[in-house]
Amino acid sequence: MLDVVIANGMAVLPSGAETADIGVVGGRIMAIGAPGSLAAIGAGRTVDASGQIVIPGGIDPHVHCRWPIVVPGTTQHQMTDGPARVSEAALHGGTTTILDFALVADGDNVQQAIERRQKEWAGDCHCDYAFHTMVQGKLPHELLPQLAEAVQAGHPSVKIFTTDITPSRKGRMVDFGDIWEVLKVLAQAGGIAAIHAEDNDLVMHMYEKLTREDRTGFENMAEVHTTLSEDLAFNRVIRLAANVEGAALYMMHTSAATGVNAIAAARANGVPIYGETLHQYLMYTAEDYKRPNGQIYHTYPSLKFQADHDALWKATDHGAIQTIATDEICCPLRIKLQGRRIDDTTGGNAGVEPRVSLIYTETVEKRGYGLSDFVGLVSANAAKIMGLYPCKGALAVGSDADVVVLDPRRRRIVRATEMHEADYSPWEDRDLAVWPSLVMLRGKIAVDNGIFSGDLKDGQFLSRKVPEEIRSRPAV
Ligand SMILES: [Zn+2]
């Protein structure tokens, strides 16, 4: 007997979308059959998904939970919302796996940093999760073998900044010599580098210039975090990686046409490189900084211009962009608005909840993308690149039963008051063409017609391994 059957839905399988029944036993997908075939066998519960779209649970490869935000004008920090709240919102919106970061702070050992983060999250996350290891500053030589050990222990992605981002965040940047060494280690051990690439010289030059000209309002952010900076930094990182046999790159929050072009050119040359963009870069431009509470659209590097927006969209259609993430920072509007300058405005956004439905609306409904392409952008591609596939990111026999049923009859307008994240949403008033009627995490129904039954004990840490295929050529 099957535990659950999701019957008659338009199921987005790895082979394409077709009407099918999906049978679940013990947290896994046990069978996929013709419409009505599994429902006829009988199950503990049969969900009729007629007229609805059935997809693998969303994967957000870039979120920050319980993350310190500097209080402007001080050296103090406020913490953003933790995994409990973010994961509840994620599940409501159809995301069942989130990837956050384990920061290796000064004096830390990599293993201790990861274990600390794991301890902090155990029993405090409703959905499944993993961490990118984040290194920063001058890297002590002892760190390199620790990174190799971490990759082999199931933490294959390492986040690196090529810039301090703002003058107040000094200490983030890793110099090119150290990046070179990390790339060599990752290539050897089977990892992938997740890069925040901006040209630090140009960024800091523009901070000085705008400060001198007394133009420090955040609406000038795109003049500091420029398309040229993305051009220089992306190409510099790519040239470095292309000279390390086996080095693979995941370019985080690509924001500009220059970044897209750099990734596309490298992919054409066979470099194993993948592009992530953020939903705000696809939906807003630097013009939106001028709107009331314009900070709510901001995340670093910065919103750019119409040409960038167009290039990013084009790249989501089998081009340089494989994943659409949120760069989630869940905090109240009051905190999101407290910085008003180019050097103190908070990055990140609330958005993990509407992401899947928003991207469905923008890709399938507005741009005519196929369902498989939509699923690639919100789930399957991240699973493949980050070493979770096909356990995650696939409706396939043997995969975890992370199943989301998207209902076109639940078309809705985004209202922050009806979401489960922050008290604001950068997506307020947006029309969503679908909304989940059912969200299942490893066979357990977490959200049923809007009713949440997730538990903080449900979320599991995911050990990952990036396949050779992903690390040897642009395979997604
Ligand atoms: Zn981030």
Short mmCIF file of C-alpha atoms and ligand atoms in Angstrom, two decimals:
data_model
loop_
_atom_site.label_atom_id
_atom_site.label_comp_id
_atom_site.label_asym_id
_atom_site.label_seq_id
_atom_site.Cartn_x
_atom_site.Cartn_y
_atom_site.Cartn_z
CA MET A 1 0.00 0.00 0.00
CA LEU A 2 1.21 3.47 -0.87
CA ASP A 3 1.29 6.20 1.77
CA VAL A 4 0.19 8.97 -0.56
CA VAL A 5 -0.77 9.16 -4.22
CA ILE A 6 -0.83 12.46 -6.05
CA ALA A 7 -3.10 11.62 -8.93
CA ASN A 8 -3.84 13.08 -12.35
CA GLY A 9 -1.58 16.13 -12.11
CA MET A 10 0.61 17.55 -14.86
CA ALA A 11 3.82 16.12 -13.41
CA VAL A 12 7.10 17.72 -14.41
CA LEU A 13 9.32 14.64 -14.66
CA PRO A 14 13.00 14.65 -15.70
CA SER A 15 11.83 13.40 -19.12
CA GLY A 16 9.28 16.19 -19.50
CA ALA A 17 5.81 17.14 -18.32
CA GLU A 18 3.01 14.58 -18.56
CA THR A 19 -0.17 13.71 -16.74
CA ALA A 20 0.77 11.07 -14.18
CA ASP A 21 0.18 9.58 -10.75
CA ILE A 22 2.97 9.79 -8.21
CA GLY A 23 3.10 7.23 -5.43
CA VAL A 24 4.96 7.83 -2.19
CA VAL A 25 6.12 5.34 0.42
CA GLY A 26 8.32 6.01 3.43
CA GLY A 27 9.39 9.46 2.35
CA ARG A 28 10.43 8.49 -1.17
CA ILE A 29 8.79 8.38 -4.55
CA MET A 30 8.05 4.68 -5.04
CA ALA A 31 6.19 4.69 -8.33
CA ILE A 32 5.17 6.93 -11.18
CA GLY A 33 2.31 5.67 -13.31
CA ALA A 34 -0.29 6.56 -15.87
CA PRO A 35 -3.06 8.84 -14.65
CA GLY A 36 -5.44 6.94 -12.40
CA SER A 37 -3.25 3.83 -12.25
CA LEU A 38 -1.76 4.34 -8.77
CA ALA A 39 -4.90 5.92 -7.40
CA ALA A 40 -6.67 2.67 -8.31
CA ILE A 41 -4.27 0.64 -6.12
CA GLY A 42 -5.25 2.74 -3.15
CA ALA A 43 -3.23 4.72 -0.64
CA GLY A 44 -3.38 6.18 2.84
CA ARG A 45 -4.31 9.39 1.14
CA THR A 46 -5.06 10.21 -2.48
CA VAL A 47 -4.72 13.80 -3.60
CA ASP A 48 -6.52 14.68 -6.80
CA ALA A 49 -4.20 17.04 -8.66
CA SER A 50 -6.33 17.31 -11.81
CA GLY A 51 -5.75 20.63 -13.53
CA GLN A 52 -2.69 21.30 -11.34
CA ILE A 53 1.06 21.19 -11.90
CA VAL A 54 3.19 18.80 -9.87
CA ILE A 55 6.85 19.72 -9.43
CA PRO A 56 9.80 18.66 -7.29
CA GLY A 57 10.17 20.87 -4.20
CA GLY A 58 11.82 24.21 -4.86
CA ILE A 59 15.48 24.63 -3.95
CA ASP A 60 16.76 28.08 -3.02
CA PRO A 61 20.53 27.87 -3.34
CA HIS A 62 21.21 31.23 -1.66
CA VAL A 63 19.62 32.24 1.64
CA HIS A 64 20.92 33.81 4.83
CA CYS A 65 19.20 32.97 8.10
CA ARG A 66 20.08 34.49 11.47
CA TRP A 67 22.57 36.74 9.75
CA PRO A 68 24.16 39.79 11.40
CA ILE A 69 23.21 43.19 9.99
CA VAL A 70 25.28 46.17 11.06
CA VAL A 71 23.26 48.95 12.69
CA PRO A 72 24.15 52.07 10.65
CA GLY A 73 26.57 54.39 12.36
CA THR A 74 27.53 51.80 15.00
CA THR A 75 29.58 48.65 15.24
CA GLN A 76 26.61 46.72 16.62
CA HIS A 77 24.71 43.96 14.88
CA GLN A 78 21.10 42.91 14.69
CA MET A 79 20.30 39.34 13.73
CA THR A 80 17.88 38.60 10.92
CA ASP A 81 15.20 35.94 11.30
CA GLY A 82 16.42 32.41 11.77
CA PRO A 83 15.78 29.16 9.92
CA ALA A 84 12.54 28.44 11.81
CA ARG A 85 10.75 31.39 10.27
CA VAL A 86 12.47 31.35 6.88
CA SER A 87 11.86 27.62 6.39
CA GLU A 88 8.18 27.93 7.32
CA ALA A 89 7.81 30.65 4.69
CA ALA A 90 9.80 28.56 2.22
CA LEU A 91 7.48 25.57 2.66
CA HIS A 92 4.35 27.69 2.32
CA GLY A 93 5.64 28.81 -1.07
CA GLY A 94 6.79 25.38 -2.27
CA THR A 95 10.50 25.46 -1.46
CA THR A 96 11.61 22.37 0.44
CA THR A 97 15.40 22.83 0.50
CA ILE A 98 17.45 25.91 1.33
CA LEU A 99 21.20 26.45 1.13
CA ASP A 100 22.65 28.84 3.67
CA PHE A 101 26.24 29.56 4.68
CA ALA A 102 28.64 28.42 7.39
CA LEU A 103 31.05 31.28 8.00
CA VAL A 104 34.62 30.38 8.85
CA ALA A 105 35.50 33.37 11.02
CA ASP A 106 39.00 34.49 11.98
CA GLY A 107 40.75 31.80 13.97
CA ASP A 108 38.10 29.22 13.13
CA ASN A 109 38.75 25.75 11.92
CA VAL A 110 36.51 24.82 8.96
CA GLN A 111 35.12 21.70 10.61
CA GLN A 112 34.26 23.62 13.79
CA ALA A 113 32.54 26.35 11.78
CA ILE A 114 30.36 23.84 9.96
CA GLU A 115 29.56 21.88 13.11
CA ARG A 116 28.63 25.07 14.92
CA ARG A 117 26.17 26.00 12.18
CA GLN A 118 24.77 22.47 12.07
CA LYS A 119 24.20 22.50 15.83
CA GLU A 120 22.50 25.86 15.60
CA TRP A 121 20.11 24.61 12.91
CA ALA A 122 19.34 21.13 14.24
CA GLY A 123 15.74 21.14 15.43
CA ASP A 124 15.25 24.71 14.23
CA CYS A 125 14.41 24.26 10.54
CA HIS A 126 11.18 22.99 9.01
CA CYS A 127 12.68 22.13 5.63
CA ASP A 128 15.87 20.42 4.45
CA TYR A 129 19.07 22.42 4.32
CA ALA A 130 22.77 22.53 3.59
CA PHE A 131 25.53 25.11 3.91
CA HIS A 132 28.07 26.62 1.58
CA THR A 133 31.31 27.00 3.53
CA MET A 134 32.12 30.73 3.54
CA VAL A 135 35.73 31.84 3.87
CA GLN A 136 36.89 35.42 4.14
CA GLY A 137 39.92 37.67 4.63
CA LYS A 138 43.51 36.45 4.58
CA LEU A 139 43.30 32.67 4.56
CA PRO A 140 45.75 30.89 6.83
CA HIS A 141 47.56 28.06 5.04
CA GLU A 142 46.13 25.43 7.44
CA LEU A 143 42.66 26.21 6.10
CA LEU A 144 43.33 24.56 2.74
CA PRO A 145 43.48 20.92 3.90
CA GLN A 146 40.48 21.61 6.13
CA LEU A 147 38.51 22.75 3.08
CA ALA A 148 39.49 19.58 1.23
CA GLU A 149 38.33 17.52 4.19
CA ALA A 150 35.03 19.41 4.29
CA VAL A 151 34.42 18.77 0.58
CA GLN A 152 34.97 15.08 1.10
CA ALA A 153 32.69 15.13 4.15
CA GLY A 154 29.75 16.39 2.06
CA HIS A 155 30.18 20.18 1.99
CA PRO A 156 31.45 20.72 -1.56
CA SER A 157 30.71 24.42 -2.19
CA VAL A 158 32.89 27.23 -0.86
CA LYS A 159 31.75 30.86 -0.96
CA ILE A 160 34.42 33.45 -1.68
CA PHE A 161 34.19 37.25 -2.02
CA THR A 162 36.52 39.12 -4.36
CA THR A 163 35.51 42.39 -2.68
CA ASP A 164 34.79 43.82 0.76
CA ILE A 165 31.46 44.94 -0.81
CA THR A 166 31.33 48.17 1.25
CA PRO A 167 34.04 50.01 3.23
CA SER A 168 32.25 49.03 6.46
CA ARG A 169 32.45 45.33 5.66
CA LYS A 170 36.26 45.23 5.42
CA GLY A 171 37.61 41.74 5.86
CA ARG A 172 35.29 39.92 3.48
CA MET A 173 37.59 39.98 0.49
CA VAL A 174 39.89 37.08 -0.30
CA ASP A 175 42.92 38.02 -2.40
CA PHE A 176 43.59 36.39 -5.73
CA GLY A 177 46.53 34.34 -4.52
CA ASP A 178 44.34 32.72 -1.88
CA ILE A 179 41.46 32.23 -4.34
CA TRP A 180 43.92 30.49 -6.64
CA GLU A 181 44.92 28.12 -3.82
CA VAL A 182 41.29 27.43 -2.87
CA LEU A 183 40.43 26.65 -6.51
CA LYS A 184 43.29 24.14 -6.64
CA VAL A 185 42.05 22.47 -3.47
CA LEU A 186 38.44 22.34 -4.70
CA ALA A 187 39.51 20.96 -8.08
CA GLN A 188 41.43 18.18 -6.35
CA ALA A 189 38.85 17.38 -3.70
CA GLY A 190 35.73 17.56 -5.88
CA GLY A 191 34.30 20.92 -4.86
CA ILE A 192 32.88 23.97 -6.55
CA ALA A 193 33.65 27.63 -5.80
CA ALA A 194 30.65 29.92 -5.24
CA ILE A 195 31.87 33.40 -6.03
CA HIS A 196 30.68 36.90 -5.19
CA ALA A 197 32.70 38.64 -7.90
CA GLU A 198 33.15 42.40 -8.00
CA ASP A 199 36.31 44.35 -8.67
CA ASN A 200 37.30 45.67 -5.26
CA ASP A 201 39.49 48.48 -6.60
CA LEU A 202 36.65 49.87 -8.71
CA VAL A 203 34.04 49.45 -6.00
CA MET A 204 36.14 51.21 -3.35
CA HIS A 205 37.15 53.88 -5.87
CA MET A 206 33.49 54.66 -6.47
CA TYR A 207 32.72 54.78 -2.74
CA GLU A 208 35.45 57.40 -2.38
CA LYS A 209 34.31 59.32 -5.44
CA LEU A 210 30.63 59.48 -4.48
CA THR A 211 31.49 60.34 -0.88
CA ARG A 212 33.69 63.20 -2.13
CA GLU A 213 30.86 64.40 -4.37
CA ASP A 214 28.38 64.13 -1.51
CA ARG A 215 26.19 61.69 -3.44
CA THR A 216 25.96 58.95 -0.85
CA GLY A 217 22.22 58.17 -1.13
CA PHE A 218 21.54 54.49 -1.79
CA GLU A 219 19.73 55.38 -5.03
CA ASN A 220 23.24 55.79 -6.50
CA MET A 221 24.17 52.19 -5.68
CA ALA A 222 24.52 51.12 -9.33
CA GLU A 223 27.22 53.77 -9.79
CA VAL A 224 29.27 52.03 -7.09
CA HIS A 225 28.56 48.40 -7.91
CA THR A 226 28.95 48.79 -11.64
CA THR A 227 28.51 46.64 -14.70
CA LEU A 228 32.21 47.29 -15.44
CA SER A 229 33.17 45.93 -12.02
CA GLU A 230 31.19 42.76 -12.76
CA ASP A 231 32.90 42.52 -16.15
CA LEU A 232 36.40 42.78 -14.69
CA ALA A 233 35.83 40.52 -11.71
CA PHE A 234 33.92 37.78 -13.50
CA ASN A 235 36.52 37.58 -16.25
CA ARG A 236 39.41 37.65 -13.80
CA VAL A 237 37.95 34.79 -11.76
CA ILE A 238 37.15 32.86 -14.92
CA ARG A 239 40.69 33.27 -16.27
CA LEU A 240 42.07 32.07 -12.95
CA ALA A 241 39.78 29.04 -12.88
CA ALA A 242 40.46 28.20 -16.52
CA ASN A 243 44.09 27.81 -15.51
CA VAL A 244 43.35 25.34 -12.74
CA GLU A 245 42.61 21.90 -14.12
CA GLY A 246 39.23 20.75 -12.77
CA ALA A 247 38.14 24.04 -11.18
CA ALA A 248 34.36 24.60 -11.30
CA LEU A 249 32.60 27.90 -10.67
CA TYR A 250 29.14 28.96 -9.51
CA MET A 251 28.77 32.71 -10.00
CA MET A 252 26.42 34.00 -7.32
CA HIS A 253 23.89 36.78 -7.89
CA THR A 254 24.90 37.68 -11.44
CA SER A 255 23.42 41.15 -11.90
CA ALA A 256 24.67 42.56 -15.20
CA ALA A 257 24.89 41.84 -18.92
CA THR A 258 28.65 41.89 -18.54
CA GLY A 259 28.46 39.01 -16.04
CA VAL A 260 26.13 37.11 -18.33
CA ASN A 261 28.51 37.60 -21.26
CA ALA A 262 31.51 36.48 -19.25
CA ILE A 263 29.77 33.27 -18.16
CA ALA A 264 28.45 32.59 -21.66
CA ALA A 265 31.89 33.00 -23.23
CA ALA A 266 33.48 30.69 -20.65
CA ARG A 267 30.76 28.07 -21.14
CA ALA A 268 31.31 28.22 -24.88
CA ASN A 269 34.94 27.35 -24.16
CA GLY A 270 33.93 24.37 -22.05
CA VAL A 271 34.66 25.88 -18.62
CA PRO A 272 32.46 24.23 -15.97
CA ILE A 273 30.78 27.46 -14.86
CA TYR A 274 27.18 28.11 -13.79
CA GLY A 275 25.29 31.35 -13.30
CA GLU A 276 22.90 32.29 -10.51
CA THR A 277 20.79 35.40 -10.62
CA LEU A 278 18.34 36.73 -8.07
CA HIS A 279 14.67 37.30 -8.60
CA GLN A 280 15.02 41.00 -7.80
CA TYR A 281 17.57 41.42 -10.62
CA LEU A 282 15.04 39.91 -13.00
CA MET A 283 12.15 42.04 -11.82
CA TYR A 284 13.62 45.45 -10.92
CA THR A 285 16.21 47.93 -12.16
CA ALA A 286 18.17 50.76 -10.53
CA GLU A 287 15.22 53.06 -11.37
CA ASP A 288 13.28 51.28 -8.63
CA TYR A 289 15.67 52.66 -6.00
CA LYS A 290 13.89 55.98 -6.52
CA ARG A 291 10.51 54.59 -5.47
CA PRO A 292 9.23 55.04 -1.90
CA ASN A 293 11.19 52.71 0.40
CA GLY A 294 13.44 51.93 -2.57
CA GLN A 295 15.87 50.03 -0.31
CA ILE A 296 13.47 47.08 -0.28
CA TYR A 297 14.49 46.22 -3.85
CA HIS A 298 18.19 46.33 -3.08
CA THR A 299 20.63 43.57 -2.62
CA TYR A 300 24.37 43.58 -3.32
CA PRO A 301 25.99 44.02 -5.77
CA SER A 302 23.10 46.26 -6.97
CA LEU A 303 20.16 46.51 -9.29
CA LYS A 304 21.35 47.50 -12.73
CA PHE A 305 19.76 48.82 -15.93
CA GLN A 306 17.23 47.78 -18.56
CA ALA A 307 19.88 46.27 -20.85
CA ASP A 308 21.15 44.14 -17.95
CA HIS A 309 17.64 43.12 -17.03
CA ASP A 310 17.03 42.04 -20.65
CA ALA A 311 20.31 40.13 -20.87
CA LEU A 312 19.60 38.31 -17.60
CA TRP A 313 16.16 37.25 -18.79
CA LYS A 314 17.53 36.05 -22.11
CA ALA A 315 20.19 34.05 -20.24
CA THR A 316 17.57 32.16 -18.23
CA ASP A 317 16.42 30.55 -21.49
CA HIS A 318 19.17 27.93 -21.91
CA GLY A 319 21.89 30.56 -21.60
CA ALA A 320 24.34 31.59 -18.90
CA ILE A 321 21.86 31.56 -15.98
CA GLN A 322 20.91 28.22 -14.45
CA THR A 323 19.38 29.20 -11.10
CA ILE A 324 17.18 31.95 -9.67
CA ALA A 325 17.78 32.47 -5.95
CA THR A 326 16.56 35.00 -3.41
CA ASP A 327 19.63 36.03 -1.35
CA GLU A 328 17.07 35.85 1.44
CA ILE A 329 17.47 38.20 4.36
CA CYS A 330 14.34 38.11 6.47
CA CYS A 331 13.99 41.18 8.65
CA PRO A 332 11.34 43.78 9.44
CA LEU A 333 10.85 46.75 7.11
CA ARG A 334 12.15 49.05 9.85
CA ILE A 335 15.53 47.30 9.68
CA LYS A 336 15.54 46.99 5.88
CA LEU A 337 15.06 50.79 5.70
CA GLN A 338 17.46 51.88 8.42
CA GLY A 339 20.40 52.26 6.05
CA ARG A 340 19.94 55.07 3.54
CA ARG A 341 23.42 55.38 2.12
CA ILE A 342 25.47 53.53 -0.48
CA ASP A 343 27.63 52.18 2.36
CA ASP A 344 25.08 51.19 4.97
CA THR A 345 22.01 49.86 3.14
CA THR A 346 21.21 46.29 4.04
CA GLY A 347 21.51 43.66 1.34
CA GLY A 348 19.21 40.68 0.91
CA ASN A 349 15.47 40.49 0.60
CA ALA A 350 12.40 38.78 1.87
CA GLY A 351 11.14 36.56 -0.95
CA VAL A 352 11.70 32.87 -0.26
CA GLU A 353 7.94 32.33 0.01
CA PRO A 354 6.66 33.74 -3.31
CA ARG A 355 9.77 32.77 -5.34
CA VAL A 356 8.47 29.57 -6.96
CA SER A 357 5.07 31.01 -7.92
CA LEU A 358 6.61 34.31 -8.99
CA ILE A 359 9.10 32.60 -11.29
CA TYR A 360 6.34 30.37 -12.67
CA THR A 361 4.34 33.50 -13.50
CA GLU A 362 7.29 35.29 -15.09
CA THR A 363 8.59 32.31 -17.07
CA VAL A 364 5.70 30.00 -17.97
CA GLU A 365 2.82 32.44 -18.03
CA LYS A 366 4.44 35.65 -19.27
CA ARG A 367 7.27 34.32 -21.41
CA GLY A 368 5.97 30.96 -22.58
CA TYR A 369 8.75 28.85 -21.05
CA GLY A 370 8.18 25.12 -20.86
CA LEU A 371 7.41 23.61 -17.46
CA SER A 372 10.72 21.73 -17.45
CA ASP A 373 12.65 24.96 -17.93
CA PHE A 374 10.77 26.58 -15.05
CA VAL A 375 11.51 23.59 -12.80
CA GLY A 376 15.15 23.76 -13.84
CA LEU A 377 15.42 27.39 -12.74
CA VAL A 378 13.73 26.96 -9.33
CA SER A 379 14.81 23.45 -8.38
CA ALA A 380 16.48 20.87 -10.63
CA ASN A 381 19.49 22.90 -11.79
CA ALA A 382 20.44 23.94 -8.26
CA ALA A 383 20.17 20.29 -7.19
CA LYS A 384 22.44 19.20 -10.03
CA ILE A 385 25.07 21.92 -9.57
CA MET A 386 25.13 21.69 -5.78
CA GLY A 387 25.31 17.90 -5.63
CA LEU A 388 21.81 17.01 -4.45
CA TYR A 389 20.39 15.44 -7.62
CA PRO A 390 18.40 13.21 -8.11
CA CYS A 391 17.63 12.81 -4.42
CA LYS A 392 16.38 16.41 -4.62
CA GLY A 393 15.16 18.35 -7.64
CA ALA A 394 13.51 15.42 -9.42
CA LEU A 395 10.17 13.65 -9.52
CA ALA A 396 11.70 10.22 -10.09
CA VAL A 397 11.42 6.79 -8.55
CA GLY A 398 13.81 6.71 -5.59
CA SER A 399 13.95 10.48 -5.15
CA ASP A 400 12.95 12.12 -1.88
CA ALA A 401 9.21 12.75 -1.97
CA ASP A 402 9.55 16.54 -1.95
CA VAL A 403 6.49 17.21 -4.04
CA VAL A 404 4.70 20.49 -4.65
CA VAL A 405 1.31 20.83 -6.31
CA LEU A 406 0.83 24.23 -7.93
CA ASP A 407 -2.77 25.25 -8.42
CA PRO A 408 -3.71 27.78 -11.14
CA ARG A 409 -7.05 28.26 -9.37
CA ARG A 410 -5.17 29.76 -6.45
CA ARG A 411 -4.08 32.76 -8.45
CA ARG A 412 -3.37 35.53 -5.94
CA ILE A 413 -1.89 38.93 -5.35
CA VAL A 414 1.15 39.12 -3.07
CA ARG A 415 0.32 40.75 0.25
CA ALA A 416 3.05 40.74 2.87
CA THR A 417 0.34 40.43 5.52
CA GLU A 418 -0.68 37.07 4.03
CA MET A 419 2.89 35.76 3.75
CA HIS A 420 4.93 34.24 6.55
CA GLU A 421 8.16 36.18 6.17
CA ALA A 422 8.67 39.86 6.90
CA ASP A 423 6.19 42.69 7.41
CA TYR A 424 6.95 43.89 3.88
CA SER A 425 7.50 42.28 0.52
CA PRO A 426 9.37 43.62 -2.49
CA TRP A 427 6.69 41.73 -4.44
CA GLU A 428 3.70 43.47 -2.88
CA ASP A 429 0.78 43.68 -5.35
CA ARG A 430 2.39 41.27 -7.83
CA ASP A 431 0.00 38.86 -9.49
CA LEU A 432 0.94 35.19 -9.03
CA ALA A 433 -0.53 32.80 -11.60
CA VAL A 434 -0.32 29.77 -9.27
CA TRP A 435 0.05 28.94 -5.60
CA PRO A 436 0.80 25.62 -3.90
CA SER A 437 -2.24 23.64 -2.81
CA LEU A 438 0.02 20.99 -1.32
CA VAL A 439 3.67 20.88 -0.22
CA MET A 440 5.27 17.62 0.83
CA LEU A 441 8.69 17.19 2.42
CA ARG A 442 10.08 13.64 2.21
CA GLY A 443 6.57 12.23 2.14
CA LYS A 444 5.19 14.30 4.97
CA ILE A 445 2.57 16.86 4.03
CA ALA A 446 3.87 20.16 5.35
CA VAL A 447 1.29 22.50 3.83
CA ASP A 448 -2.19 21.40 2.83
CA ASN A 449 -4.45 24.05 1.31
CA GLY A 450 -2.57 26.73 3.22
CA ILE A 451 -2.67 24.87 6.53
CA PHE A 452 0.84 24.41 7.90
CA SER A 453 1.71 21.17 9.64
CA GLY A 454 5.49 21.31 9.44
CA ASP A 455 7.60 20.65 12.49
CA LEU A 456 10.97 22.02 13.52
CA LYS A 457 12.15 18.44 13.83
CA ASP A 458 11.38 17.79 10.15
CA GLY A 459 14.30 19.60 8.51
CA GLN A 460 17.34 17.45 7.78
CA PHE A 461 20.88 18.44 7.00
CA LEU A 462 21.87 17.30 3.51
CA SER A 463 25.27 15.91 2.71
CA ARG A 464 26.23 16.70 -0.89
CA LYS A 465 28.57 15.49 -3.60
CA VAL A 466 29.02 17.35 -6.89
CA PRO A 467 29.27 14.83 -9.74
CA GLU A 468 32.31 14.74 -12.00
CA GLU A 469 30.08 15.59 -14.95
CA ILE A 470 29.10 18.94 -13.41
CA ARG A 471 32.73 19.76 -12.53
CA SER A 472 34.26 18.87 -15.87
CA ARG A 473 32.13 20.84 -18.34
CA PRO A 474 29.06 23.11 -18.40
CA ALA A 475 26.66 20.21 -17.94
CA VAL A 476 23.47 22.08 -16.99
ZN ZN B 1 24.04 36.45 -0.15
#
